[in-house]
Tab-separated table of N, CA and C in Angstrom:
chain	number	residue	atom	x	y	z
A	1082	MET	N	4.708	7.753	28.200
A	1082	MET	CA	5.339	9.259	28.100
A	1082	MET	C	5.706	9.329	26.208
A	1083	ALA	N	5.408	10.500	26.024
A	1083	ALA	CA	5.775	10.868	24.656
A	1083	ALA	C	7.277	11.097	24.311
A	1084	GLN	N	7.802	10.339	23.435
A	1084	GLN	CA	9.324	10.744	22.974
A	1084	GLN	C	9.121	11.526	21.608
A	1085	PRO	N	10.190	12.293	21.527
A	1085	PRO	CA	10.414	13.004	20.221
A	1085	PRO	C	10.740	12.087	19.027
A	1086	LEU	N	10.072	12.612	17.936
A	1086	LEU	CA	10.626	11.518	16.792
A	1086	LEU	C	11.723	11.630	16.187
A	1087	ARG	N	12.172	10.672	15.797
A	1087	ARG	CA	13.905	10.460	15.271
A	1087	ARG	C	13.592	10.072	13.744
A	1088	PRO	N	14.626	10.643	13.047
A	1088	PRO	CA	14.573	9.983	11.640
A	1088	PRO	C	14.930	8.452	11.553
A	1089	PRO	N	14.584	7.774	10.686
A	1089	PRO	CA	14.789	6.211	10.820
A	1089	PRO	C	16.476	6.030	10.636
A	1090	SER	N	16.869	4.922	10.762
A	1090	SER	CA	18.231	4.529	10.434
A	1090	SER	C	18.405	4.370	8.920
A	1091	PRO	N	19.331	4.554	8.495
A	1091	PRO	CA	19.744	4.326	7.100
A	1091	PRO	C	19.325	2.967	6.652
A	1092	GLY	N	19.356	2.093	7.218
A	1092	GLY	CA	18.943	0.790	6.697
A	1092	GLY	C	17.468	0.441	6.763
A	1093	ARG	N	16.769	1.193	7.643
A	1093	ARG	CA	15.321	1.354	7.847
A	1093	ARG	C	14.942	2.211	6.389
A	1094	ALA	N	15.478	3.212	6.246
A	1094	ALA	CA	15.312	4.180	5.408
A	1094	ALA	C	15.544	3.289	3.963
A	1095	ALA	N	16.192	2.555	3.670
A	1095	ALA	CA	16.596	1.887	2.535
A	1095	ALA	C	15.732	0.783	2.366
A	1096	ALA	N	14.977	0.117	3.596
A	1096	ALA	CA	14.011	-1.013	3.412
A	1096	ALA	C	12.924	-0.202	3.009
A	1097	LEU	N	12.446	0.976	3.629
A	1097	LEU	CA	11.263	1.683	3.359
A	1097	LEU	C	11.040	2.117	1.788
A	1098	LEU	N	12.391	2.431	1.306
A	1098	LEU	CA	12.295	2.765	-0.182
A	1098	LEU	C	12.095	1.808	-1.028
A	1099	GLY	N	12.746	0.658	-0.861
A	1099	GLY	CA	12.443	-0.722	-1.319
A	1099	GLY	C	10.874	-1.111	-1.360
A	1100	LEU	N	10.273	-0.795	-0.177
A	1100	LEU	CA	8.952	-1.389	-0.191
A	1100	LEU	C	8.002	-0.376	-0.927
A	1101	LEU	N	8.422	0.858	-1.208
A	1101	LEU	CA	7.804	1.963	-2.204
A	1101	LEU	C	7.867	1.472	-3.334
A	1102	VAL	N	9.156	0.972	-3.743
A	1102	VAL	CA	9.327	0.318	-5.184
A	1102	VAL	C	8.543	-0.767	-5.634
A	1103	LEU	N	8.418	-1.730	-4.356
A	1103	LEU	CA	7.567	-2.846	-4.552
A	1103	LEU	C	6.251	-2.501	-4.612
A	1104	GLY	N	5.726	-1.669	-4.050
A	1104	GLY	CA	4.184	-1.415	-3.974
A	1104	GLY	C	3.959	-0.681	-5.379
A	1105	ALA	N	4.928	-0.239	-5.900
A	1105	ALA	CA	4.811	0.382	-7.470
A	1105	ALA	C	4.797	-0.565	-8.401
A	1106	LEU	N	5.519	-1.661	-8.191
A	1106	LEU	CA	5.762	-2.740	-9.393
A	1106	LEU	C	4.261	-3.535	-9.072
A	1107	VAL	N	3.847	-3.748	-7.659
A	1107	VAL	CA	2.460	-4.054	-7.583
A	1107	VAL	C	1.221	-3.655	-8.184
A	1108	GLY	N	1.360	-2.297	-8.078
A	1108	GLY	CA	0.481	-1.172	-8.799
A	1108	GLY	C	0.364	-1.523	-10.544
A	1109	VAL	N	1.514	-1.565	-10.914
A	1109	VAL	CA	1.737	-1.999	-12.456
A	1109	VAL	C	1.157	-3.144	-12.593
A	1110	ALA	N	1.712	-4.278	-11.968
A	1110	ALA	CA	1.162	-5.468	-12.285
A	1110	ALA	C	-0.397	-5.606	-12.018
A	1111	GLY	N	-0.826	-5.021	-11.121
A	1111	GLY	CA	-2.549	-5.097	-10.932
A	1111	GLY	C	-3.174	-4.273	-11.990
A	1112	ALA	N	-2.576	-3.373	-12.558
A	1112	ALA	CA	-3.169	-2.628	-13.653
A	1112	ALA	C	-3.018	-3.426	-14.862
A	1113	LEU	N	-2.108	-4.235	-15.074
A	1113	LEU	CA	-2.164	-5.115	-16.451
A	1113	LEU	C	-2.959	-6.183	-16.085
A	1114	VAL	N	-3.333	-6.922	-14.943
A	1114	VAL	CA	-3.824	-8.177	-14.763
A	1114	VAL	C	-5.511	-7.813	-14.578
A	1115	GLN	N	-5.890	-6.843	-13.871
A	1115	GLN	CA	-6.947	-6.589	-13.824
A	1115	GLN	C	-8.278	-6.432	-14.700
A	1116	PRO	N	-7.889	-6.040	-16.181
A	1116	PRO	CA	-8.785	-5.871	-17.379
A	1116	PRO	C	-8.633	-7.246	-18.160
A	1117	ALA	N	-7.696	-8.097	-17.816
A	1117	ALA	CA	-7.302	-9.375	-18.591
A	1117	ALA	C	-8.272	-10.436	-18.316
A	1118	TRP	N	-8.352	-10.393	-17.043
A	1118	TRP	CA	-9.604	-11.451	-16.680
A	1118	TRP	C	-10.801	-11.016	-15.702
A	1119	PHE	N	-11.352	-10.255	-16.313
A	1119	PHE	CA	-12.546	-9.475	-15.276
A	1119	PHE	C	-13.553	-10.594	-14.983
A	1120	PRO	N	-13.999	-10.744	-13.817
A	1120	PRO	CA	-13.738	-9.858	-12.615
A	1120	PRO	C	-12.584	-10.748	-11.754
A	1121	GLY	N	-11.923	-11.915	-12.194
A	1121	GLY	CA	-11.105	-12.549	-11.530
A	1121	GLY	C	-9.654	-11.788	-11.530
A	1122	GLY	N	-9.567	-11.120	-12.378
A	1122	GLY	CA	-8.295	-10.427	-12.544
A	1122	GLY	C	-8.261	-9.329	-11.431
A	1123	LEU	N	-9.423	-8.560	-11.355
A	1123	LEU	CA	-9.668	-7.516	-10.454
A	1123	LEU	C	-9.395	-8.177	-9.162
A	1124	LEU	N	-9.968	-9.375	-8.757
A	1124	LEU	CA	-9.980	-9.731	-7.479
A	1124	LEU	C	-8.499	-10.394	-7.187
A	1125	LEU	N	-7.759	-10.785	-8.123
A	1125	LEU	CA	-6.447	-11.135	-7.917
A	1125	LEU	C	-5.571	-10.005	-7.624
A	1126	ALA	N	-5.744	-8.924	-8.500
A	1126	ALA	CA	-5.066	-7.614	-8.023
A	1126	ALA	C	-5.184	-7.201	-6.811
A	1127	LEU	N	-6.286	-6.761	-6.312
A	1127	LEU	CA	-6.628	-6.414	-5.042
A	1127	LEU	C	-6.084	-7.265	-4.024
A	1128	ALA	N	-6.245	-8.670	-4.255
A	1128	ALA	CA	-5.610	-9.429	-2.954
A	1128	ALA	C	-4.318	-9.533	-3.044
A	1129	GLY	N	-3.508	-9.544	-3.941
A	1129	GLY	CA	-1.772	-9.041	-4.338
A	1129	GLY	C	-1.789	-8.122	-3.789
A	1130	GLU	N	-2.394	-6.989	-3.773
A	1130	GLU	CA	-2.120	-5.603	-3.302
A	1130	GLU	C	-2.289	-5.658	-1.465
A	1131	ALA	N	-3.301	-6.388	-1.222
A	1131	ALA	CA	-3.475	-6.606	0.276
A	1131	ALA	C	-2.582	-7.471	0.920
A	1132	GLY	N	-2.243	-8.692	0.424
A	1132	GLY	CA	-0.978	-9.328	0.740
A	1132	GLY	C	0.274	-8.541	0.849
A	1133	THR	N	0.586	-7.832	-0.107
A	1133	THR	CA	1.720	-6.938	0.129
A	1133	THR	C	1.684	-6.049	1.044
A	1134	VAL	N	0.868	-5.491	1.238
A	1134	VAL	CA	0.807	-4.288	2.293
A	1134	VAL	C	0.776	-4.992	3.750
A	1135	LEU	N	0.007	-6.226	3.703
A	1135	LEU	CA	0.143	-6.672	5.097
A	1135	LEU	C	1.311	-7.266	5.412
A	1136	GLY	N	1.921	-7.992	4.319
A	1136	GLY	CA	3.247	-8.399	4.416
A	1136	GLY	C	4.381	-7.572	4.760
A	1137	ALA	N	4.185	-6.331	4.307
A	1137	ALA	CA	5.282	-5.270	4.501
A	1137	ALA	C	5.023	-4.824	6.037
A	1138	ALA	N	3.750	-4.675	6.357
A	1138	ALA	CA	3.572	-4.152	7.784
A	1138	ALA	C	4.063	-5.117	8.887
A	1139	ARG	N	3.919	-6.599	8.462
A	1139	ARG	CA	4.480	-7.626	9.549
A	1139	ARG	C	5.998	-7.597	9.638
A	1140	LEU	N	6.562	-7.560	8.212
A	1140	LEU	CA	8.063	-7.569	8.039
A	1140	LEU	C	8.936	-6.482	8.775
A	1141	THR	N	8.319	-5.262	8.744
A	1141	THR	CA	8.913	-3.956	9.451
A	1141	THR	C	8.545	-3.948	10.868
A	1142	ARG	N	7.353	-4.699	11.278
A	1142	ARG	CA	6.964	-4.787	12.561
A	1142	ARG	C	6.327	-3.228	12.922
A	1143	SER	N	5.867	-2.504	11.954
A	1143	SER	CA	5.408	-1.012	12.097
A	1143	SER	C	4.306	-0.741	11.020
A	1144	ARG	N	3.466	-0.103	11.228
A	1144	ARG	CA	2.818	0.469	9.881
A	1144	ARG	C	3.412	1.322	8.762
A	1145	SER	N	4.573	1.658	9.019
A	1145	SER	CA	5.521	2.373	8.058
A	1145	SER	C	5.586	1.211	6.819
A	1146	GLY	N	5.902	0.138	6.980
A	1146	GLY	CA	6.194	-0.779	5.967
A	1146	GLY	C	4.785	-0.934	4.934
A	1147	GLY	N	3.580	-1.015	5.694
A	1147	GLY	CA	2.522	-1.148	4.999
A	1147	GLY	C	2.214	0.385	4.271
A	1148	ILE	N	2.579	1.503	4.974
A	1148	ILE	CA	2.356	2.768	4.370
A	1148	ILE	C	3.103	3.130	3.113
A	1149	ALA	N	4.258	2.631	3.170
A	1149	ALA	CA	5.375	2.670	2.225
A	1149	ALA	C	4.788	1.881	0.900
A	1150	VAL	N	4.394	0.746	1.283
A	1150	VAL	CA	3.994	-0.137	-0.127
A	1150	VAL	C	2.584	0.504	-0.604
A	1151	ALA	N	1.562	1.152	0.267
A	1151	ALA	CA	0.650	1.480	-0.051
A	1151	ALA	C	0.685	2.793	-1.050
A	1152	ALA	N	1.601	3.758	-0.440
A	1152	ALA	CA	2.052	4.914	-1.019
A	1152	ALA	C	2.636	4.614	-2.454
A	1153	GLY	N	3.189	3.596	-2.762
A	1153	GLY	CA	3.933	3.418	-3.915
A	1153	GLY	C	2.967	3.007	-4.929
A	1154	TRP	N	2.036	2.283	-4.290
A	1154	TRP	CA	0.796	1.739	-5.252
A	1154	TRP	C	0.017	2.937	-5.713
A	1155	MET	N	-0.387	3.677	-4.565
A	1155	MET	CA	-1.405	4.726	-5.132
A	1155	MET	C	-0.719	5.572	-6.233
A	1156	ILE	N	0.511	6.288	-5.944
A	1156	ILE	CA	1.264	6.959	-6.544
A	1156	ILE	C	1.298	6.401	-8.143
A	1157	THR	N	1.602	5.199	-8.110
A	1157	THR	CA	1.887	4.579	-9.621
A	1157	THR	C	0.441	4.299	-10.269
A	1158	VAL	N	-0.488	3.935	-9.485
A	1158	VAL	CA	-1.925	3.909	-10.250
A	1158	VAL	C	-2.191	5.128	-10.438
A	1159	VAL	N	-2.376	6.093	-9.887
A	1159	VAL	CA	-2.590	7.388	-9.979
A	1159	VAL	C	-1.986	7.970	-11.478
A	1160	LEU	N	-0.858	7.888	-11.458
A	1160	LEU	CA	-0.003	8.225	-12.651
A	1160	LEU	C	-0.359	7.408	-13.823
A	1161	LEU	N	-0.660	6.323	-13.872
A	1161	LEU	CA	-1.077	5.312	-14.906
A	1161	LEU	C	-2.578	5.742	-15.308
A	1162	THR	N	-3.049	6.402	-14.835
A	1162	THR	CA	-4.639	6.981	-15.084
A	1162	THR	C	-4.385	8.193	-16.072
A	1163	VAL	N	-3.614	8.789	-15.700
A	1163	VAL	CA	-3.335	10.072	-16.723
A	1163	VAL	C	-3.085	9.685	-18.175
A	1164	SER	N	-3.743	10.337	-19.054
A	1164	SER	CA	-3.643	10.081	-20.571
A	1164	SER	C	-2.295	10.782	-20.904
A	1165	ARG	N	-1.863	10.401	-22.026
A	1165	ARG	CA	-0.563	10.882	-22.528
A	1165	ARG	C	-1.065	11.766	-23.622
A	1166	PRO	N	0.009	12.775	-24.127
A	1166	PRO	CA	-0.291	13.650	-25.352
A	1166	PRO	C	-0.628	13.218	-26.600
A	1167	GLU	N	-0.044	11.687	-26.667
A	1167	GLU	CA	-0.400	10.911	-27.803
A	1167	GLU	C	-1.673	10.167	-27.842
A	1168	GLY	N	-2.381	10.403	-26.712
A	1168	GLY	CA	-3.740	9.978	-26.407
A	1168	GLY	C	-3.517	8.414	-25.958
A	1169	ASP	N	-2.878	8.162	-25.668
A	1169	ASP	CA	-2.605	6.759	-24.991
A	1169	ASP	C	-2.980	6.745	-23.587
A	1170	PHE	N	-3.606	5.449	-23.084
A	1170	PHE	CA	-3.870	5.705	-21.747
A	1170	PHE	C	-4.047	3.938	-21.513
A	1171	LEU	N	-3.840	3.791	-19.995
A	1171	LEU	CA	-3.787	2.212	-19.652
A	1171	LEU	C	-5.114	1.974	-19.143
A	1172	PHE	N	-5.751	2.838	-18.595
A	1172	PHE	CA	-7.095	2.391	-18.134
A	1172	PHE	C	-8.159	3.088	-18.957
A	1173	ALA	N	-9.100	1.948	-19.361
A	1173	ALA	CA	-10.356	2.405	-20.047
A	1173	ALA	C	-11.407	2.908	-18.870
A	1174	ALA	N	-12.103	3.681	-19.581
A	1174	ALA	CA	-13.239	4.332	-18.740
A	1174	ALA	C	-14.526	3.088	-18.325
A	1175	GLY	N	-14.181	2.207	-17.452
A	1175	GLY	CA	-15.110	0.954	-17.369
A	1175	GLY	C	-15.389	0.829	-15.874
A	1176	SER	N	-16.202	0.101	-15.630
A	1176	SER	CA	-16.452	-0.006	-14.048
A	1176	SER	C	-15.257	-0.715	-13.533
A	1177	GLY	N	-14.507	-1.748	-14.521
A	1177	GLY	CA	-13.256	-2.243	-13.489
A	1177	GLY	C	-12.428	-1.573	-13.066
A	1178	SER	N	-11.897	-0.616	-14.027
A	1178	SER	CA	-10.673	0.401	-13.783
A	1178	SER	C	-11.155	1.198	-12.475
A	1179	TYR	N	-12.549	1.476	-12.234
A	1179	TYR	CA	-12.865	2.466	-11.066
A	1179	TYR	C	-12.808	1.440	-9.947
A	1180	LEU	N	-13.408	0.293	-9.952
A	1180	LEU	CA	-13.281	-0.504	-8.970
A	1180	LEU	C	-11.746	-0.856	-8.244
A	1181	PHE	N	-10.802	-0.809	-9.466
A	1181	PHE	CA	-9.625	-1.188	-9.231
A	1181	PHE	C	-9.084	-0.136	-8.636
A	1182	LEU	N	-9.212	1.168	-8.953
A	1182	LEU	CA	-8.550	2.437	-8.600
A	1182	LEU	C	-9.319	2.482	-7.075
A	1183	LEU	N	-10.457	2.658	-6.905
A	1183	LEU	CA	-11.044	3.011	-5.720
A	1183	LEU	C	-11.072	1.943	-4.509
A	1184	GLY	N	-11.305	0.455	-4.947
A	1184	GLY	CA	-11.122	-0.480	-4.288
A	1184	GLY	C	-9.612	-0.557	-3.671
A	1185	GLY	N	-8.735	-0.277	-4.481
A	1185	GLY	CA	-7.317	-0.598	-4.130
A	1185	GLY	C	-7.080	0.367	-3.221
A	1186	ILE	N	-7.539	1.676	-3.230
A	1186	ILE	CA	-7.093	2.791	-2.356
A	1186	ILE	C	-7.664	2.146	-0.875
A	1187	ALA	N	-9.009	1.683	-1.222
A	1187	ALA	CA	-9.527	1.272	0.275
A	1187	ALA	C	-8.821	0.152	1.013
A	1188	VAL	N	-8.375	-0.822	0.268
A	1188	VAL	CA	-7.690	-1.993	0.590
A	1188	VAL	C	-6.267	-1.417	1.070
A	1189	ALA	N	-5.801	-0.544	0.453
A	1189	ALA	CA	-4.565	-0.116	0.880
A	1189	ALA	C	-4.615	0.713	2.239
A	1190	VAL	N	-5.550	1.519	2.495
A	1190	VAL	CA	-5.865	1.986	3.683
A	1190	VAL	C	-6.033	1.176	4.816
A	1191	ILE	N	-7.055	0.404	4.379
A	1191	ILE	CA	-7.425	-0.803	5.666
A	1191	ILE	C	-6.347	-1.506	5.720
A	1192	CYS	N	-5.310	-1.993	4.871
A	1192	CYS	CA	-4.575	-3.148	5.430
A	1192	CYS	C	-3.270	-2.589	5.999
A	1193	ALA	N	-3.074	-1.281	5.404
A	1193	ALA	CA	-1.688	-0.478	6.435
A	1193	ALA	C	-2.035	0.055	7.705
A	1194	THR	N	-3.502	0.043	8.066
A	1194	THR	CA	-3.780	0.349	9.510
A	1194	THR	C	-3.822	-0.996	10.317
A	1195	PHE	N	-3.836	-1.850	9.604
A	1195	PHE	CA	-3.580	-3.417	10.481
A	1195	PHE	C	-2.407	-3.658	10.894
A	1196	GLY	N	-1.379	-2.865	10.666
A	1196	GLY	CA	-0.121	-3.305	11.065
A	1196	GLY	C	0.109	-2.781	12.400
A	1197	PRO	N	1.175	-3.556	13.306
A	1197	PRO	CA	1.067	-2.985	14.523
A	1197	PRO	C	1.725	-1.806	14.897
A	1198	GLY	N	1.098	-1.247	15.893
A	1198	GLY	CA	1.502	0.321	16.108
A	1198	GLY	C	2.370	0.152	17.288
A	1199	LYS	N	3.106	1.242	17.463
A	1199	LYS	CA	4.251	1.449	18.678
A	1199	LYS	C	3.623	1.025	20.118
A	1200	GLN	N	4.396	0.353	20.821
A	1200	GLN	CA	4.060	-0.037	22.224
A	1200	GLN	C	4.907	0.583	22.946
A	1201	PRO	N	4.509	0.793	24.119
A	1201	PRO	CA	5.762	1.211	25.109
A	1201	PRO	C	6.384	0.066	25.539
A	1202	ASP	N	7.510	0.327	25.918
A	1202	ASP	CA	8.750	-0.731	26.448
A	1202	ASP	C	8.231	-1.202	27.739
A	1203	GLY	N	8.340	-2.470	28.073
A	1203	GLY	CA	7.698	-3.045	29.024
A	1203	GLY	C	6.976	-4.414	28.900
A	1204	GLY	N	5.994	-4.953	29.567
A	1204	GLY	CA	5.347	-6.324	29.800
A	1204	GLY	C	4.225	-5.877	28.817
A	1205	PRO	N	3.346	-6.855	28.458
A	1205	PRO	CA	2.071	-6.611	27.631
A	1205	PRO	C	0.982	-6.539	28.735
A	1206	ALA	N	1.287	-6.425	29.987
A	1206	ALA	CA	0.179	-5.928	30.872
A	1206	ALA	C	-0.066	-4.442	30.996
A	1207	ARG	N	-1.394	-3.977	31.131
A	1207	ARG	CA	-1.819	-2.782	31.340
A	1207	ARG	C	-0.995	-1.915	32.135
A	1208	LEU	N	-0.987	-0.679	31.479
A	1208	LEU	CA	-0.140	0.340	32.276
A	1208	LEU	C	-0.987	0.965	33.652
A	1209	ARG	N	-0.059	1.115	34.457
A	1209	ARG	CA	-0.740	1.666	35.955
A	1209	ARG	C	-1.453	2.819	35.500
A	1210	LYS	N	-2.306	3.132	36.442
A	1210	LYS	CA	-3.231	4.344	36.517
A	1210	LYS	C	-2.694	5.397	37.344
């Protein structure tokens, strides 16, 4: 049976906000590591992102934790790609930067969907028809 959506408890909302900030930090760290040791840095940055997203989903026992980390990562990385008025930018126009951006988005979406979904209350057996 479908139940109406309820807002999260204050503790859960604070946890999700913390995970959003954690995703932003992982995005900044990955942006700095991936060009330093190409291709090892790229693989390390994507593995760190995948581990953080999966860990957050398992920690919160729902997909919302993984989605919060993935959202923080995506927002941060997209904001880091924008050039500043002074002409400074963090990402060079190379294949490694595009692989980090597009591969990171794919990793975030894939790992966020691996989180456990909501299950109806009751035993693990199939529901009656």
